[in-house]
PDB file of C-alpha atoms in Angstrom:
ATOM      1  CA  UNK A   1       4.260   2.709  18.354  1.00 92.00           C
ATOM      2  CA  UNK A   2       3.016   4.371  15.261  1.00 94.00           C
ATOM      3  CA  UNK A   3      -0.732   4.532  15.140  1.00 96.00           C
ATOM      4  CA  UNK A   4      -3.305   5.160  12.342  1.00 97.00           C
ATOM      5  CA  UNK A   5      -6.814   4.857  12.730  1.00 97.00           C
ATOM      6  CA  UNK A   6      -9.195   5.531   9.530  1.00 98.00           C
ATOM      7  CA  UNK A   7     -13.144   6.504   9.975  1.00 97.00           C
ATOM      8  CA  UNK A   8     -15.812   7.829   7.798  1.00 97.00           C
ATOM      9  CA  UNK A   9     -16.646   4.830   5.380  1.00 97.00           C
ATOM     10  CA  UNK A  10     -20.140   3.610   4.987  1.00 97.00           C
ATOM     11  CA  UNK A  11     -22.585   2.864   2.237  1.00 98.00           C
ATOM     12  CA  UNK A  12     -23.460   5.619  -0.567  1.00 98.00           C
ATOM     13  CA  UNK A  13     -25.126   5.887  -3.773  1.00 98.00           C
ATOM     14  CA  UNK A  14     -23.360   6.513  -6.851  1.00 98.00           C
ATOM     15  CA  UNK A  15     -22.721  10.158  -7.257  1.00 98.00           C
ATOM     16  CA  UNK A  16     -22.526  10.941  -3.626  1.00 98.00           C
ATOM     17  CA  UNK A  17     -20.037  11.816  -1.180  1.00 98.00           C
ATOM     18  CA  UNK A  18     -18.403  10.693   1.328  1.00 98.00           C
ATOM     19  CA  UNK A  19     -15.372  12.136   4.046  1.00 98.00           C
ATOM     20  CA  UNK A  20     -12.556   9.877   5.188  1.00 98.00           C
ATOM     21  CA  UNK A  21     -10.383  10.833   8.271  1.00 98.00           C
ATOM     22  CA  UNK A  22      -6.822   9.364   9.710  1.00 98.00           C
ATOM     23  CA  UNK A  23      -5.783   9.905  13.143  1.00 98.00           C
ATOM     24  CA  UNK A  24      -2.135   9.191  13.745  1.00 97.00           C
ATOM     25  CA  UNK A  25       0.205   9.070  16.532  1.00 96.00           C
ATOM     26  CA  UNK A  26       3.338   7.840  17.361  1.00 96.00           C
ATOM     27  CA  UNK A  27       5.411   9.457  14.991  1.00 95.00           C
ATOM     28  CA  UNK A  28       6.211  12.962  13.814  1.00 96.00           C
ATOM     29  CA  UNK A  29       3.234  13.230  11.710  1.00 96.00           C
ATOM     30  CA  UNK A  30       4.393  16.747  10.521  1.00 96.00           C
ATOM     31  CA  UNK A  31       7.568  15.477   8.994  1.00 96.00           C
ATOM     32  CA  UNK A  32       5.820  12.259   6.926  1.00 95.00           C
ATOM     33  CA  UNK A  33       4.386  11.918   3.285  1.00 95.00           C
ATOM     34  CA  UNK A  34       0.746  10.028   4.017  1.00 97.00           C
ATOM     35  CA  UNK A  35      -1.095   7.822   1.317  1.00 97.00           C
ATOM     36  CA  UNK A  36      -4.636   7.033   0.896  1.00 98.00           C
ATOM     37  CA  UNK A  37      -4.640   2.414  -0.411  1.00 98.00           C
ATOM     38  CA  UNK A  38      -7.781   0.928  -1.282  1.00 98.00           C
ATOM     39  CA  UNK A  39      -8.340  -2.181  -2.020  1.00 98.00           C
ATOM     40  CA  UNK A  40     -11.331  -3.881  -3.850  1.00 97.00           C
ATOM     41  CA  UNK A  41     -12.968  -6.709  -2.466  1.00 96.00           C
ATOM     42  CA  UNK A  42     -10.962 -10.291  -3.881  1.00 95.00           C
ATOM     43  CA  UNK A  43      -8.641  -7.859  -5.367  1.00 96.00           C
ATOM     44  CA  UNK A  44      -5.325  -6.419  -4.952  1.00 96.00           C
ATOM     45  CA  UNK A  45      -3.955  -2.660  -4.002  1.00 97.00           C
ATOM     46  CA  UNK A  46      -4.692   0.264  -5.397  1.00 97.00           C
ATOM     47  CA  UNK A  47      -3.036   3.638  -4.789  1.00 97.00           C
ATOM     48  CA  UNK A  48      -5.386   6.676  -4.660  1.00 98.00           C
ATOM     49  CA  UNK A  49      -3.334   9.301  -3.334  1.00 97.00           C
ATOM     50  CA  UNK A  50      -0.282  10.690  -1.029  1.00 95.00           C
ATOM     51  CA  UNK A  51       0.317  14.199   0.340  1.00 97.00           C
ATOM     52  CA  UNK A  52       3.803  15.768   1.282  1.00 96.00           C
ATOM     53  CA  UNK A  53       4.734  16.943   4.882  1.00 95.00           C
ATOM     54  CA  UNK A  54       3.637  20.220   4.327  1.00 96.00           C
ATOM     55  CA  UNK A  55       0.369  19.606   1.894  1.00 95.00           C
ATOM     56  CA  UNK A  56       2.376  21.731  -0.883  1.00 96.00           C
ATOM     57  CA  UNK A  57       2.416  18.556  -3.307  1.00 96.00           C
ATOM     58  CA  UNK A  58       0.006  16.311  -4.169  1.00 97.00           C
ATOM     59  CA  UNK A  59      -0.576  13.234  -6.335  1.00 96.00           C
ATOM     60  CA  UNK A  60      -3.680  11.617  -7.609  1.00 97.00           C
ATOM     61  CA  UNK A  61      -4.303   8.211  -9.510  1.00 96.00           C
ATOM     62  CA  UNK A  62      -6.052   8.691 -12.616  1.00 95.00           C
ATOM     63  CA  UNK A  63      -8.870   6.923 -11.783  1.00 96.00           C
ATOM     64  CA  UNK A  64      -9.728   9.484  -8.986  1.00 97.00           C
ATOM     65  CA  UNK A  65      -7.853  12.714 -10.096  1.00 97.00           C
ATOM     66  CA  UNK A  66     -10.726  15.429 -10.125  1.00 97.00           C
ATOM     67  CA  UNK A  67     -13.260  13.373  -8.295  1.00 98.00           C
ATOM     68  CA  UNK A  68     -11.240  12.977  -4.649  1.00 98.00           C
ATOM     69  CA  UNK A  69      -9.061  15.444  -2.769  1.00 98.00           C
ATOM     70  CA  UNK A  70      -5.918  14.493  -0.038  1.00 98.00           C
ATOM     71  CA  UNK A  71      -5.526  17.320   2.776  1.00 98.00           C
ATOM     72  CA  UNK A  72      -3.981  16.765   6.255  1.00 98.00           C
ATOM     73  CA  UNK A  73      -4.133  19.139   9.350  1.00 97.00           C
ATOM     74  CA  UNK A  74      -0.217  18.785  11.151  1.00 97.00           C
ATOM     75  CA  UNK A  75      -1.712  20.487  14.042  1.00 97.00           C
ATOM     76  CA  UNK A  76      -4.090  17.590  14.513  1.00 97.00           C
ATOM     77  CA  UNK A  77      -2.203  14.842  13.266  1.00 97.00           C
ATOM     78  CA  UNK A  78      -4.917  14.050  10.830  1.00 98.00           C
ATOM     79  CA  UNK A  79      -5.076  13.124   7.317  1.00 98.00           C
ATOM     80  CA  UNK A  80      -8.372  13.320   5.176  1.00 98.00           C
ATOM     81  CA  UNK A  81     -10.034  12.175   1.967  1.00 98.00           C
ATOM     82  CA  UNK A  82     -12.403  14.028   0.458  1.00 98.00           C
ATOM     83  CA  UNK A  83     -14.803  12.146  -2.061  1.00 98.00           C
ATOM     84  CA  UNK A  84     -17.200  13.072  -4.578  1.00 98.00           C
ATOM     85  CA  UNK A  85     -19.103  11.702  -7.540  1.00 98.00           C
ATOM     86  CA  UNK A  86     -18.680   8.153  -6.238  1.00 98.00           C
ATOM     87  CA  UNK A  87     -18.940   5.021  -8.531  1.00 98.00           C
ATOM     88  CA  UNK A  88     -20.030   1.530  -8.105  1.00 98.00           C
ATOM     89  CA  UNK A  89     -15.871   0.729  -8.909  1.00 97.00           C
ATOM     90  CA  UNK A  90     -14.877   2.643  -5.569  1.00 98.00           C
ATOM     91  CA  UNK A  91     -16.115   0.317  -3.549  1.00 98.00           C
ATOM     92  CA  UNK A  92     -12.852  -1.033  -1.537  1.00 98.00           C
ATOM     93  CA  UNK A  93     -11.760  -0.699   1.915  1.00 98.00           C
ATOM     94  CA  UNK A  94      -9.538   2.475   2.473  1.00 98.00           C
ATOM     95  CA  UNK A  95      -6.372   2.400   4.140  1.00 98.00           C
ATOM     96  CA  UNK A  96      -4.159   5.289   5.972  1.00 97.00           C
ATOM     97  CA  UNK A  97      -0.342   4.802   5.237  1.00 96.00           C
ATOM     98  CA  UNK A  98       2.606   6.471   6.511  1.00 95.00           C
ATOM     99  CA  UNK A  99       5.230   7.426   4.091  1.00 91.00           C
ATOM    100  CA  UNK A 100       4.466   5.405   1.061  1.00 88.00           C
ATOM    101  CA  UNK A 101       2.984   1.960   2.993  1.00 89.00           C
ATOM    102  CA  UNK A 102       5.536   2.144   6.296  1.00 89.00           C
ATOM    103  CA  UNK A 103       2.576   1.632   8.749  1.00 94.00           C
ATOM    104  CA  UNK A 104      -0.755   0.887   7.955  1.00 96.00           C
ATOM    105  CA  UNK A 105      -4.492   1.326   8.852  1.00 96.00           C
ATOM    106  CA  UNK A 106      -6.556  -1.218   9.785  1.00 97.00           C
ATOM    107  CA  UNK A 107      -8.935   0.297   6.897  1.00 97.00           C
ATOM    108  CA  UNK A 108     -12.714   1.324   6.449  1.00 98.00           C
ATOM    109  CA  UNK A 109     -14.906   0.354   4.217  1.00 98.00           C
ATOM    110  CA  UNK A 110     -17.117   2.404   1.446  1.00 98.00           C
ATOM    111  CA  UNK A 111     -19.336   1.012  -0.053  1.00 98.00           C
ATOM    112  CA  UNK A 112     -20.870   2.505  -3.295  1.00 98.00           C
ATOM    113  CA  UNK A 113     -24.271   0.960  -3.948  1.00 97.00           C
ATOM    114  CA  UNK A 114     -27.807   1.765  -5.060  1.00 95.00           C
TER     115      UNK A 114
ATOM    116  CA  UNK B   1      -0.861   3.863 -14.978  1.00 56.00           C
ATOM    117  CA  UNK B   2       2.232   2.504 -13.580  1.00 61.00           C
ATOM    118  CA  UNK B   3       1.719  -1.309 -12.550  1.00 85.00           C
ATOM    119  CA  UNK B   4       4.016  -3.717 -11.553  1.00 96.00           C
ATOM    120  CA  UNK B   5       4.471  -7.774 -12.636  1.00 97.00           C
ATOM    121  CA  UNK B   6       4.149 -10.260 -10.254  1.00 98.00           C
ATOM    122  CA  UNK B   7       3.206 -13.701 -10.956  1.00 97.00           C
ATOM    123  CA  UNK B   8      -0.177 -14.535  -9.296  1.00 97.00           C
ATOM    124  CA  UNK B   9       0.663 -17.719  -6.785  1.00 97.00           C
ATOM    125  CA  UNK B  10       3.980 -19.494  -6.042  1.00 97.00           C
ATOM    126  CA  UNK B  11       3.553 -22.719  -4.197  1.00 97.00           C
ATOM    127  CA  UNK B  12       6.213 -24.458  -1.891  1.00 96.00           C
ATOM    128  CA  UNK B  13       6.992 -27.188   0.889  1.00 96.00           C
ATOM    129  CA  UNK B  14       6.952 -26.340   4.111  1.00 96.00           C
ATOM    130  CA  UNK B  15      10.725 -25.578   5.144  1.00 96.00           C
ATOM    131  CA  UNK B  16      12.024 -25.280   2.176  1.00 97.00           C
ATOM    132  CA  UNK B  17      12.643 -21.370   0.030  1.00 97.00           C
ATOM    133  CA  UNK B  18      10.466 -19.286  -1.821  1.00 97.00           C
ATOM    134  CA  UNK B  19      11.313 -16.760  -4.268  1.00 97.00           C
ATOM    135  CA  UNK B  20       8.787 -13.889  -5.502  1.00 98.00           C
ATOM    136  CA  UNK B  21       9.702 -11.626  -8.381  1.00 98.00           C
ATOM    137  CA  UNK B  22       8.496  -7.955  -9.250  1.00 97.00           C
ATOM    138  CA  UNK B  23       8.581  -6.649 -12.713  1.00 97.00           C
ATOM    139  CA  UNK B  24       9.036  -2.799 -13.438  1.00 96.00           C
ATOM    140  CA  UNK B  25      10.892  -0.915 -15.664  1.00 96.00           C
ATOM    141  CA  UNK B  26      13.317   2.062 -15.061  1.00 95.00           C
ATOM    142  CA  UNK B  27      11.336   4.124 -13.811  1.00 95.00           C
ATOM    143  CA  UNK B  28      10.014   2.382 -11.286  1.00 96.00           C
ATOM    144  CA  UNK B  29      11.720  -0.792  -9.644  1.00 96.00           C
ATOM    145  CA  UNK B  30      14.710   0.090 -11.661  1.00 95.00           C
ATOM    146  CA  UNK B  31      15.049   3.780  -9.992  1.00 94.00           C
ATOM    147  CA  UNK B  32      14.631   3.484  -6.356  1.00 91.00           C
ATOM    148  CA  UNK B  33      13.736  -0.424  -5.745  1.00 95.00           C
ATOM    149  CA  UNK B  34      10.679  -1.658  -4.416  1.00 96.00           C
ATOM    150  CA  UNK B  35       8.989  -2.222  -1.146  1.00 96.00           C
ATOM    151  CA  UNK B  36       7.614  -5.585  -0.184  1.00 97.00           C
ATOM    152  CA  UNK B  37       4.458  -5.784   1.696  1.00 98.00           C
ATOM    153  CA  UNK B  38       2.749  -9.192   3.526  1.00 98.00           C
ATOM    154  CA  UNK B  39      -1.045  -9.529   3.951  1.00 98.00           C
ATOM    155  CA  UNK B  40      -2.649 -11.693   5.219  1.00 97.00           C
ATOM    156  CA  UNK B  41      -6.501 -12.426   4.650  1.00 95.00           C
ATOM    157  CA  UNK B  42      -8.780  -9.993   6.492  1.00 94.00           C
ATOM    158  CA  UNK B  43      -5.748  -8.099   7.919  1.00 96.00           C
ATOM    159  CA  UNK B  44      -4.274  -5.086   6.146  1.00 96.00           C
ATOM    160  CA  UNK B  45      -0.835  -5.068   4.813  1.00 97.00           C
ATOM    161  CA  UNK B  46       2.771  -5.162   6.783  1.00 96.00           C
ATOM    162  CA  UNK B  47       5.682  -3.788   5.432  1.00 96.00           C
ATOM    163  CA  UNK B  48       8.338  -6.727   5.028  1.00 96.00           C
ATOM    164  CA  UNK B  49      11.368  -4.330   3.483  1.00 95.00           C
ATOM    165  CA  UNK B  50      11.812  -0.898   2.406  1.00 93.00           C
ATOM    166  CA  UNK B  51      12.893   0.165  -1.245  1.00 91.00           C
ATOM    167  CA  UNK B  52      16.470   0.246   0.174  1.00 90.00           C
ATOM    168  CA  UNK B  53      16.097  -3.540   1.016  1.00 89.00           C
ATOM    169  CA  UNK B  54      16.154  -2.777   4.968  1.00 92.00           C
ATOM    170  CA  UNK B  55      13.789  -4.692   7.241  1.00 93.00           C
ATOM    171  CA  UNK B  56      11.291  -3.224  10.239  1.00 92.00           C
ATOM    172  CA  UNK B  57      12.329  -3.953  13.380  1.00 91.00           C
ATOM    173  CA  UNK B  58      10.865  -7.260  14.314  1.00 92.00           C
ATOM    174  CA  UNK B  59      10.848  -8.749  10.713  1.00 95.00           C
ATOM    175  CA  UNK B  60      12.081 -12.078  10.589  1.00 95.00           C
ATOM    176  CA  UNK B  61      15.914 -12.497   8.698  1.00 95.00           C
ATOM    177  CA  UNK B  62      14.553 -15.285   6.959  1.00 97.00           C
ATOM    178  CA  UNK B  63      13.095 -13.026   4.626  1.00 97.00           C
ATOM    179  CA  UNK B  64      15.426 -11.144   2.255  1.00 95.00           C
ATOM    180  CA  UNK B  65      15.167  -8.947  -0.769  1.00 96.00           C
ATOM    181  CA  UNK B  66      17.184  -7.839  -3.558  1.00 94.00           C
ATOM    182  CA  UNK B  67      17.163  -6.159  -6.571  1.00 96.00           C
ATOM    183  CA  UNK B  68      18.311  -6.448 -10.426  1.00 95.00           C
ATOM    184  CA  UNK B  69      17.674  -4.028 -12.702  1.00 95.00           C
ATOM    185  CA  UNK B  70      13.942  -3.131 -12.760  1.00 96.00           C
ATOM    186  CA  UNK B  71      13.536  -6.545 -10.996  1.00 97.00           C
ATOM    187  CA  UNK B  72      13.188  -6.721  -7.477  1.00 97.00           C
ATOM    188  CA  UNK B  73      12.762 -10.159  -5.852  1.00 97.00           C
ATOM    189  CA  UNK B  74      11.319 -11.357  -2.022  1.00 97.00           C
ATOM    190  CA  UNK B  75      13.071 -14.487  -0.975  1.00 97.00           C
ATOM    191  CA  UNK B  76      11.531 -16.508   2.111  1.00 97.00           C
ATOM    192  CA  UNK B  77      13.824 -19.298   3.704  1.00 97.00           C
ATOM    193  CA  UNK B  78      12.566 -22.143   5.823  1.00 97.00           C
ATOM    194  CA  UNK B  79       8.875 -21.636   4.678  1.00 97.00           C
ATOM    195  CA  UNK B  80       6.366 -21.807   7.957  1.00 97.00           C
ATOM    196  CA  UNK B  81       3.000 -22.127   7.701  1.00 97.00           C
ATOM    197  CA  UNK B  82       1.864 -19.007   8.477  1.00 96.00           C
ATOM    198  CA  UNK B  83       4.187 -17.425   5.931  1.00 97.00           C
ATOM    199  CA  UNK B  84       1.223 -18.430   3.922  1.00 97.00           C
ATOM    200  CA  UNK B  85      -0.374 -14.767   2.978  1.00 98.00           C
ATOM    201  CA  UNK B  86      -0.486 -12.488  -0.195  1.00 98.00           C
ATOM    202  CA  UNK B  87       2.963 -10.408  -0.931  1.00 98.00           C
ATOM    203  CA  UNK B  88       2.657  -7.473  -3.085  1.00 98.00           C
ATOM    204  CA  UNK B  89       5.554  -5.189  -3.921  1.00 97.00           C
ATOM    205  CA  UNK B  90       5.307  -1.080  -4.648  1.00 97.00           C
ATOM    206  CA  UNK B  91       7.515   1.251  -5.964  1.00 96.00           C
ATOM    207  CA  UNK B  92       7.107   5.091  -6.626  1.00 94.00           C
ATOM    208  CA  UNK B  93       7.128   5.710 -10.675  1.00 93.00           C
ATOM    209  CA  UNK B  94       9.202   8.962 -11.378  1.00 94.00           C
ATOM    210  CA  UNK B  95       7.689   9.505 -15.038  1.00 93.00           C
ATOM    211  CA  UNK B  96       4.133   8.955 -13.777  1.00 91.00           C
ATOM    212  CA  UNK B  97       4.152  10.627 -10.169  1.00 90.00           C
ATOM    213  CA  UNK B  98       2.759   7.556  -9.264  1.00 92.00           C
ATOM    214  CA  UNK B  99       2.895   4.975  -6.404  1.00 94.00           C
ATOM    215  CA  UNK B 100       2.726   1.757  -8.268  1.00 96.00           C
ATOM    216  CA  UNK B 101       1.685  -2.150  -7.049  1.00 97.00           C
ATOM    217  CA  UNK B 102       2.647  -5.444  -8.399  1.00 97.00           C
ATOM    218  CA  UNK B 103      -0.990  -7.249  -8.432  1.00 96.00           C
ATOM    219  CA  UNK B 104       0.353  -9.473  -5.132  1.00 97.00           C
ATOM    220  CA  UNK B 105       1.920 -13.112  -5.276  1.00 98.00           C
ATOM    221  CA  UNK B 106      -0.281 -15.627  -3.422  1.00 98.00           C
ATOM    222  CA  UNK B 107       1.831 -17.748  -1.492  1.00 98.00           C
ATOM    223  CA  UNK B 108       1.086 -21.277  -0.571  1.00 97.00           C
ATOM    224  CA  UNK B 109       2.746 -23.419   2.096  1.00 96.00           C
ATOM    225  CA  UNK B 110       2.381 -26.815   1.018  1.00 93.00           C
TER     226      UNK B 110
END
């Protein structure tokens, strides 16, 4: 049974950072595109970012290109989100997806707030 | 960015068919298809069909998905009430490098 379990959310101030981890198991992690989904509170969902298999490509939404950064570490099954100079507007809860939305998270939630 | 149309709520009796549409263009829906996800509230999403229109194991046959062109549609047979959730669809955008969302259907079982 495919497995991903997201950590690292919390409240910050704008401009700070914050660290987002996603455990997996279950499935050849190694061999998988992952995807970083957040979604707003009331509101829909919102890509942010995915990774290939092998971390060589990367994709960003606008919105967060320069300010966030997708890595994953095969050898521990673990996908990360690094992210900096937060705004009030990424406030959402975060979800871990295999592939491009396969197998989902149950989600953590930042919260960006003075 | 890439975005995909989906009208906001769709309402129907209990038992009878619902139909959801997604809007893209061609390089979006009309490339590879789109995915169609279920939430419902407080729980995160569940894949209902891939972009190739093929269902996870333990996904009911009464729903079904096709595609025309850059429109891709989620059709629900014999409504229940707990079909009663949000349905957003997803496709990868070529041009854009881009996963893109419709902005979710809200379903209501009447």
């Amino acid at each position: 049974e495919v497995q991903l379990l997201e950590s690292g959310g919390g409240l910050v101030q704008p401009g700070g950072s914050l660290r987002l981890s996603c455990v997996a198991s279950g499935f050849n992690f190694s061999s998988d595109y992952m995807t970083w989904v957040r979604q707003a509170p009331g509101k829909g969902l919102e890509w942010v970012a995915n990774i290939k298999y092998d971390g060589s490509e990367k994709y960003y939404d606008d919105s967060v290109k320069g300010r966030f950064t997708i890595s994953r570490d095969n050898a521990k099954n673990s996908l990360s989100l690094q992210m900096n100079s937060l705004r009030v507007e990424d406030t959402a809860v975060y979800y871990c997806a295999k592939g491009v939305g396969v197998s989902w998270g149950r989600g953590t939630l930042v919260t960006v707030s003075s | 960015q890439a975005g995909l149309t989906q009208p906001p709520s769709v309402s129907e009796a209990l038992r009878q068919t619902a139909t959801l549409t997604c809007t893209g263009n061609s390089d979006n829906v009309g490339y590879q298809g789109a995915a169609w996800l279920q939430q419902h509230q407080g729980h995160p999403p569940k894949l209902l069909s891939d972009r190739n229109n093929n269902r996870p194991s333990g996904i009911s046959e009464r729903f079904s998905t096709s595609r025309s062109g850059s429109t891709a549609s989620l059709t629900i047979i014999g409504l229940q009430p707990d079909d009663e959730a949000d349905y957003y669809c997803s496709a990868w955008d070529r041009s854009l490098s881009a996963l893109a969302f419709g902005g979710g259907t809200r379903l209501t079982v009447l």
